[in-house]
Amino acid sequence: MADYRVSEAAELLGVSTDTVRRWIDAGRVPSSTADGRTVIPGADLAALAASLVDEADRDRTRSGEVSARNRMTGIVTRVIADTVMAQVEMVCGPYRVVSLMSAEAAAELGLEPGVRAIASVKSTTVVVERPVPRKHS
């Protein structure tokens, strides 16, 4: 099982390194030291990530009331609409999400740059890949 440095854990969770260190100090996630660096076991980081999603998502986004679980809160950055269709672009954390919908739906939702929105992704196909491991110096 992989271990993650504090900076890697922070990047994966979308929080600051200071936040991860506070969680370690508070006992929210276990850590150890390897090669002089604080590391978090992968399984423990995964459990923390799952708990963060459960806490935040259910309280903020009604996820207990809909079937889609892949929900990302973000901000609308661009809307391109014609008389029939609209392309809505959002930034959700480090991710750019693009949705195509009817122009009527976009107008009814009041989607325009600067509006906070939630992107719900539901698909029968999800491609998962693993990044090439970084070499640590």
CSV table of C-alpha atoms in Angstrom, one decimal, residues 13 15 18-31 40-41 43-57 59:
chain,number,residue,atom,x,y,z
A,13,LEU,CA,-8.0,16.2,-0.8
A,15,VAL,CA,-7.0,21.3,1.2
A,18,ASP,CA,-1.5,23.2,7.1
A,19,THR,CA,-5.0,21.6,7.2
A,20,VAL,CA,-3.6,18.1,6.8
A,21,ARG,CA,-1.0,18.8,9.5
A,22,ARG,CA,-3.8,20.0,11.9
A,23,TRP,CA,-5.8,16.8,11.1
A,24,ILE,CA,-2.7,14.7,11.9
A,25,ASP,CA,-2.1,16.6,15.2
A,26,ALA,CA,-5.8,16.2,16.1
A,27,GLY,CA,-5.6,12.4,15.5
A,28,ARG,CA,-8.1,12.6,12.6
A,29,VAL,CA,-5.7,10.7,10.3
A,30,PRO,CA,-2.7,8.5,11.4
A,31,SER,CA,0.8,9.3,10.2
A,40,ILE,CA,0.0,9.0,5.7
A,41,PRO,CA,-0.9,5.4,4.8
A,43,ALA,CA,-5.8,3.3,3.2
A,44,ASP,CA,-6.1,5.8,6.0
A,45,LEU,CA,-6.0,8.7,3.5
A,46,ALA,CA,-8.8,7.0,1.5
A,47,ALA,CA,-10.9,6.6,4.6
A,48,LEU,CA,-10.4,10.3,5.5
A,49,ALA,CA,-11.3,11.3,1.9
A,50,ALA,CA,-14.5,9.3,2.0
A,51,SER,CA,-15.5,10.8,5.4
A,52,LEU,CA,-14.9,14.3,4.0
A,53,VAL,CA,-17.2,13.7,1.1
A,54,ASP,CA,-19.9,12.1,3.3
A,55,GLU,CA,-19.8,15.0,5.7
A,56,ALA,CA,-19.7,17.9,3.3
A,57,ASP,CA,-21.7,16.6,0.4
A,59,ASP,CA,-25.1,18.6,4.3
